[in-house]
PDB file of C-alpha atoms in Angstrom:
ATOM      1  CA  UNK E 150     -32.043  57.232  13.280  1.00  0.00           C
ATOM      2  CA  UNK E 151     -30.144  54.776  15.489  1.00  0.00           C
ATOM      3  CA  UNK E 152     -26.401  54.399  14.956  1.00  0.00           C
ATOM      4  CA  UNK E 153     -24.844  51.063  15.911  1.00  0.00           C
ATOM      5  CA  UNK E 154     -21.102  50.918  16.364  1.00  0.00           C
ATOM      6  CA  UNK E 155     -19.409  47.561  16.079  1.00  0.00           C
ATOM      7  CA  UNK E 156     -16.512  47.479  18.528  1.00  0.00           C
ATOM      8  CA  UNK E 157     -15.062  44.234  17.286  1.00  0.00           C
ATOM      9  CA  UNK E 158     -15.890  41.141  15.292  1.00  0.00           C
ATOM     10  CA  UNK E 159     -16.612  39.247  18.502  1.00  0.00           C
ATOM     11  CA  UNK E 160     -19.445  41.649  19.394  1.00  0.00           C
ATOM     12  CA  UNK E 161     -20.951  41.133  15.954  1.00  0.00           C
ATOM     13  CA  UNK E 162     -20.389  37.383  16.326  1.00  0.00           C
ATOM     14  CA  UNK E 163     -22.122  37.345  19.708  1.00  0.00           C
ATOM     15  CA  UNK E 164     -25.141  39.081  18.199  1.00  0.00           C
ATOM     16  CA  UNK E 165     -25.142  36.438  15.461  1.00  0.00           C
ATOM     17  CA  UNK E 166     -24.954  33.588  17.992  1.00  0.00           C
ATOM     18  CA  UNK E 167     -27.780  35.115  20.020  1.00  0.00           C
ATOM     19  CA  UNK E 168     -30.044  35.064  16.989  1.00  0.00           C
ATOM     20  CA  UNK E 169     -32.113  31.914  16.611  1.00  0.00           C
ATOM     21  CA  UNK E 170     -30.714  29.364  14.190  1.00  0.00           C
ATOM     22  CA  UNK E 171     -32.626  28.803  11.048  1.00  0.00           C
ATOM     23  CA  UNK E 172     -33.280  25.380   9.564  1.00  0.00           C
ATOM     24  CA  UNK E 173     -30.770  26.222   6.872  1.00  0.00           C
ATOM     25  CA  UNK E 174     -28.098  26.972   9.503  1.00  0.00           C
ATOM     26  CA  UNK E 175     -28.859  23.713  11.306  1.00  0.00           C
ATOM     27  CA  UNK E 176     -28.569  21.722   8.087  1.00  0.00           C
ATOM     28  CA  UNK E 177     -25.256  23.386   7.185  1.00  0.00           C
ATOM     29  CA  UNK E 178     -23.904  22.695  10.683  1.00  0.00           C
ATOM     30  CA  UNK E 179     -25.043  19.062  10.562  1.00  0.00           C
ATOM     31  CA  UNK E 180     -23.513  18.593   7.103  1.00  0.00           C
ATOM     32  CA  UNK E 181     -20.262  20.156   8.248  1.00  0.00           C
ATOM     33  CA  UNK E 182     -20.198  17.936  11.350  1.00  0.00           C
ATOM     34  CA  UNK E 183     -20.776  14.828   9.224  1.00  0.00           C
ATOM     35  CA  UNK E 184     -18.030  15.754   6.769  1.00  0.00           C
ATOM     36  CA  UNK E 185     -15.657  16.472   9.650  1.00  0.00           C
ATOM     37  CA  UNK E 186     -16.537  13.153  11.348  1.00  0.00           C
ATOM     38  CA  UNK E 187     -15.836  11.234   8.122  1.00  0.00           C
ATOM     39  CA  UNK E 188     -12.511  13.048   7.759  1.00  0.00           C
ATOM     40  CA  UNK E 189     -11.509  12.116  11.318  1.00  0.00           C
ATOM     41  CA  UNK E 190     -12.631   8.515  10.767  1.00  0.00           C
ATOM     42  CA  UNK E 191     -10.462   8.264   7.646  1.00  0.00           C
ATOM     43  CA  UNK E 192      -7.444   9.707   9.448  1.00  0.00           C
ATOM     44  CA  UNK E 193      -7.969   7.323  12.375  1.00  0.00           C
ATOM     45  CA  UNK E 194      -8.353   4.404   9.979  1.00  0.00           C
ATOM     46  CA  UNK E 195      -5.065   5.222   8.236  1.00  0.00           C
ATOM     47  CA  UNK E 196      -3.292   5.663  11.570  1.00  0.00           C
ATOM     48  CA  UNK E 197      -4.580   2.239  12.671  1.00  0.00           C
ATOM     49  CA  UNK E 198      -3.361   0.727   9.399  1.00  0.00           C
ATOM     50  CA  UNK E 199       0.063   2.265  10.008  1.00  0.00           C
ATOM     51  CA  UNK E 200       0.095   0.744  13.496  1.00  0.00           C
ATOM     52  CA  UNK E 201      -0.507  -2.698  11.963  1.00  0.00           C
ATOM     53  CA  UNK E 202       2.321  -2.330   9.442  1.00  0.00           C
ATOM     54  CA  UNK E 203       5.054  -0.643  11.474  1.00  0.00           C
ATOM     55  CA  UNK E 204       6.894  -3.394  13.381  1.00  0.00           C
ATOM     56  CA  UNK E 205       7.573  -1.425  16.556  1.00  0.00           C
ATOM     57  CA  UNK E 206       3.905  -0.423  16.852  1.00  0.00           C
ATOM     58  CA  UNK E 207       2.842  -4.045  16.359  1.00  0.00           C
ATOM     59  CA  UNK E 208       5.172  -5.303  19.080  1.00  0.00           C
ATOM     60  CA  UNK E 209       4.061  -2.623  21.541  1.00  0.00           C
ATOM     61  CA  UNK E 210       0.402  -3.397  20.915  1.00  0.00           C
ATOM     62  CA  UNK E 211       1.107  -7.105  21.336  1.00  0.00           C
ATOM     63  CA  UNK E 212       2.936  -6.436  24.620  1.00  0.00           C
ATOM     64  CA  UNK E 213       0.021  -4.344  25.859  1.00  0.00           C
ATOM     65  CA  UNK E 214      -2.365  -7.137  24.879  1.00  0.00           C
ATOM     66  CA  UNK E 215      -0.299  -9.833  26.647  1.00  0.00           C
ATOM     67  CA  UNK E 216      -0.014  -7.730  29.783  1.00  0.00           C
ATOM     68  CA  UNK E 217      -3.783  -7.551  29.888  1.00  0.00           C
ATOM     69  CA  UNK E 218      -3.695  -3.807  29.474  1.00  0.00           C
ATOM     70  CA  UNK E 219      -6.173  -2.116  27.234  1.00  0.00           C
ATOM     71  CA  UNK E 220      -3.726   0.714  26.677  1.00  0.00           C
ATOM     72  CA  UNK E 221      -3.130   1.327  22.998  1.00  0.00           C
ATOM     73  CA  UNK E 222      -0.250   3.323  21.651  1.00  0.00           C
ATOM     74  CA  UNK E 223      -1.283   6.922  21.008  1.00  0.00           C
ATOM     75  CA  UNK E 224      -1.856   8.298  17.521  1.00  0.00           C
ATOM     76  CA  UNK E 225       1.105  10.603  17.974  1.00  0.00           C
ATOM     77  CA  UNK E 226       3.203   7.634  19.080  1.00  0.00           C
ATOM     78  CA  UNK E 227       2.144   5.664  16.015  1.00  0.00           C
ATOM     79  CA  UNK E 228       3.025   8.552  13.712  1.00  0.00           C
ATOM     80  CA  UNK E 229       6.353   9.075  15.480  1.00  0.00           C
ATOM     81  CA  UNK E 230       7.283   5.394  15.224  1.00  0.00           C
ATOM     82  CA  UNK E 231       6.184   5.418  11.581  1.00  0.00           C
ATOM     83  CA  UNK E 232       8.532   8.313  10.791  1.00  0.00           C
ATOM     84  CA  UNK E 233      11.349   6.508  12.639  1.00  0.00           C
ATOM     85  CA  UNK E 234      10.609   3.322  10.691  1.00  0.00           C
ATOM     86  CA  UNK E 235      10.571   5.156   7.350  1.00  0.00           C
ATOM     87  CA  UNK E 236      13.915   6.786   8.164  1.00  0.00           C
ATOM     88  CA  UNK E 237      15.287   3.384   9.166  1.00  0.00           C
ATOM     89  CA  UNK E 238      14.082   1.909   5.858  1.00  0.00           C
ATOM     90  CA  UNK E 239      15.676   4.768   3.918  1.00  0.00           C
ATOM     91  CA  UNK E 240      18.979   4.130   5.674  1.00  0.00           C
ATOM     92  CA  UNK E 241      18.672   0.388   5.050  1.00  0.00           C
ATOM     93  CA  UNK E 242      17.903   1.020   1.358  1.00  0.00           C
ATOM     94  CA  UNK E 243      20.936   3.312   1.055  1.00  0.00           C
ATOM     95  CA  UNK E 244      23.129   0.628   2.596  1.00  0.00           C
ATOM     96  CA  UNK E 245      21.672  -2.007   0.292  1.00  0.00           C
ATOM     97  CA  UNK E 246      22.257   0.218  -2.741  1.00  0.00           C
ATOM     98  CA  UNK E 247      25.878   0.649  -1.647  1.00  0.00           C
ATOM     99  CA  UNK E 248      26.233  -3.122  -1.157  1.00  0.00           C
ATOM    100  CA  UNK E 249      24.826  -3.701  -4.657  1.00  0.00           C
ATOM    101  CA  UNK E 250      27.327  -1.212  -6.103  1.00  0.00           C
ATOM    102  CA  UNK E 251      30.131  -2.996  -4.240  1.00  0.00           C
ATOM    103  CA  UNK E 252      28.954  -6.364  -5.566  1.00  0.00           C
ATOM    104  CA  UNK E 253      28.839  -4.960  -9.109  1.00  0.00           C
ATOM    105  CA  UNK E 254      32.397  -3.650  -8.694  1.00  0.00           C
ATOM    106  CA  UNK E 255      33.561  -7.046  -7.430  1.00  0.00           C
ATOM    107  CA  UNK E 256      31.839  -8.740 -10.375  1.00  0.00           C
ATOM    108  CA  UNK E 257      33.573  -6.409 -12.836  1.00  0.00           C
ATOM    109  CA  UNK E 258      36.928  -6.922 -11.086  1.00  0.00           C
ATOM    110  CA  UNK E 259      36.438 -10.701 -11.170  1.00  0.00           C
ATOM    111  CA  UNK E 260      35.657 -10.631 -14.867  1.00  0.00           C
ATOM    112  CA  UNK E 261      38.737  -8.505 -15.563  1.00  0.00           C
ATOM    113  CA  UNK E 262      40.892 -10.931 -13.573  1.00  0.00           C
ATOM    114  CA  UNK E 263      39.428 -13.886 -15.505  1.00  0.00           C
ATOM    115  CA  UNK E 264      40.301 -12.152 -18.761  1.00  0.00           C
ATOM    116  CA  UNK E 265      43.834 -11.494 -17.526  1.00  0.00           C
ATOM    117  CA  UNK E 266      44.226 -15.131 -16.466  1.00  0.00           C
ATOM    118  CA  UNK E 267      43.022 -16.281 -19.888  1.00  0.00           C
ATOM    119  CA  UNK E 268      45.423 -13.901 -21.638  1.00  0.00           C
ATOM    120  CA  UNK E 269      48.289 -15.140 -19.462  1.00  0.00           C
ATOM    121  CA  UNK E 270      47.392 -18.773 -20.237  1.00  0.00           C
ATOM    122  CA  UNK E 271      47.418 -18.014 -23.934  1.00  0.00           C
ATOM    123  CA  UNK E 272      50.735 -16.198 -23.625  1.00  0.00           C
ATOM    124  CA  UNK E 273      52.129 -19.099 -21.590  1.00  0.00           C
ATOM    125  CA  UNK E 274      50.995 -21.617 -24.220  1.00  0.00           C
ATOM    126  CA  UNK E 275      52.575 -19.487 -26.957  1.00  0.00           C
ATOM    127  CA  UNK E 276      55.874 -19.266 -25.072  1.00  0.00           C
ATOM    128  CA  UNK E 277      55.878 -23.031 -24.424  1.00  0.00           C
ATOM    129  CA  UNK E 278      55.289 -23.660 -28.100  1.00  0.00           C
ATOM    130  CA  UNK E 279      58.184 -21.363 -29.023  1.00  0.00           C
ATOM    131  CA  UNK E 280      60.441 -23.147 -26.521  1.00  0.00           C
ATOM    132  CA  UNK E 281      59.545 -26.549 -27.988  1.00  0.00           C
ATOM    133  CA  UNK E 282      60.182 -25.269 -31.519  1.00  0.00           C
ATOM    134  CA  UNK E 283      63.644 -24.203 -30.439  1.00  0.00           C
ATOM    135  CA  UNK E 284      64.333 -27.570 -28.821  1.00  0.00           C
ATOM    136  CA  UNK E 285      64.122 -26.475 -25.183  1.00  0.00           C
ATOM    137  CA  UNK E 286      62.562 -29.053 -22.898  1.00  0.00           C
ATOM    138  CA  UNK E 287      60.459 -27.838 -19.971  1.00  0.00           C
ATOM    139  CA  UNK E 288      60.769 -29.447 -16.597  1.00  0.00           C
ATOM    140  CA  UNK E 289      57.308 -30.316 -15.333  1.00  0.00           C
ATOM    141  CA  UNK E 290      56.657 -29.480 -11.730  1.00  0.00           C
ATOM    142  CA  UNK E 291      53.288 -31.183 -11.501  1.00  0.00           C
ATOM    143  CA  UNK E 292      51.307 -27.949 -11.841  1.00  0.00           C
ATOM    144  CA  UNK E 293      48.386 -27.817 -14.189  1.00  0.00           C
ATOM    145  CA  UNK E 294      49.012 -25.906 -17.357  1.00  0.00           C
TER     146      UNK E 294
END
């Protein structure tokens, strides 16, 4: 009886790698490689789409094209500029939301002032009428009533 001691997983793995691959193993490896290639292609496609949409990436690619250089911006650079752009958009949106709130406040304040002006006009007209009823003449100063 022969006793085989496995010292580590790598020894067992080496024995497995030394064994000839079966057709089943080859098919599994080929399928895995194809799936992995499609995954990488999708990721690369999305990164390229990001590069076309993010303004700073577009300008850098255009500069590289005008300079005659075939150097494209790296995937990491595209992702970095995309994150920067998203953060910039978030900040811009926050500022716009604040500006909208300010505009709404100004609109409300304007409406309140219009109501106050109308109330004061009505009160002024009432007081003028009371003065005329009591025989007091108003001196006109040329201002619109």
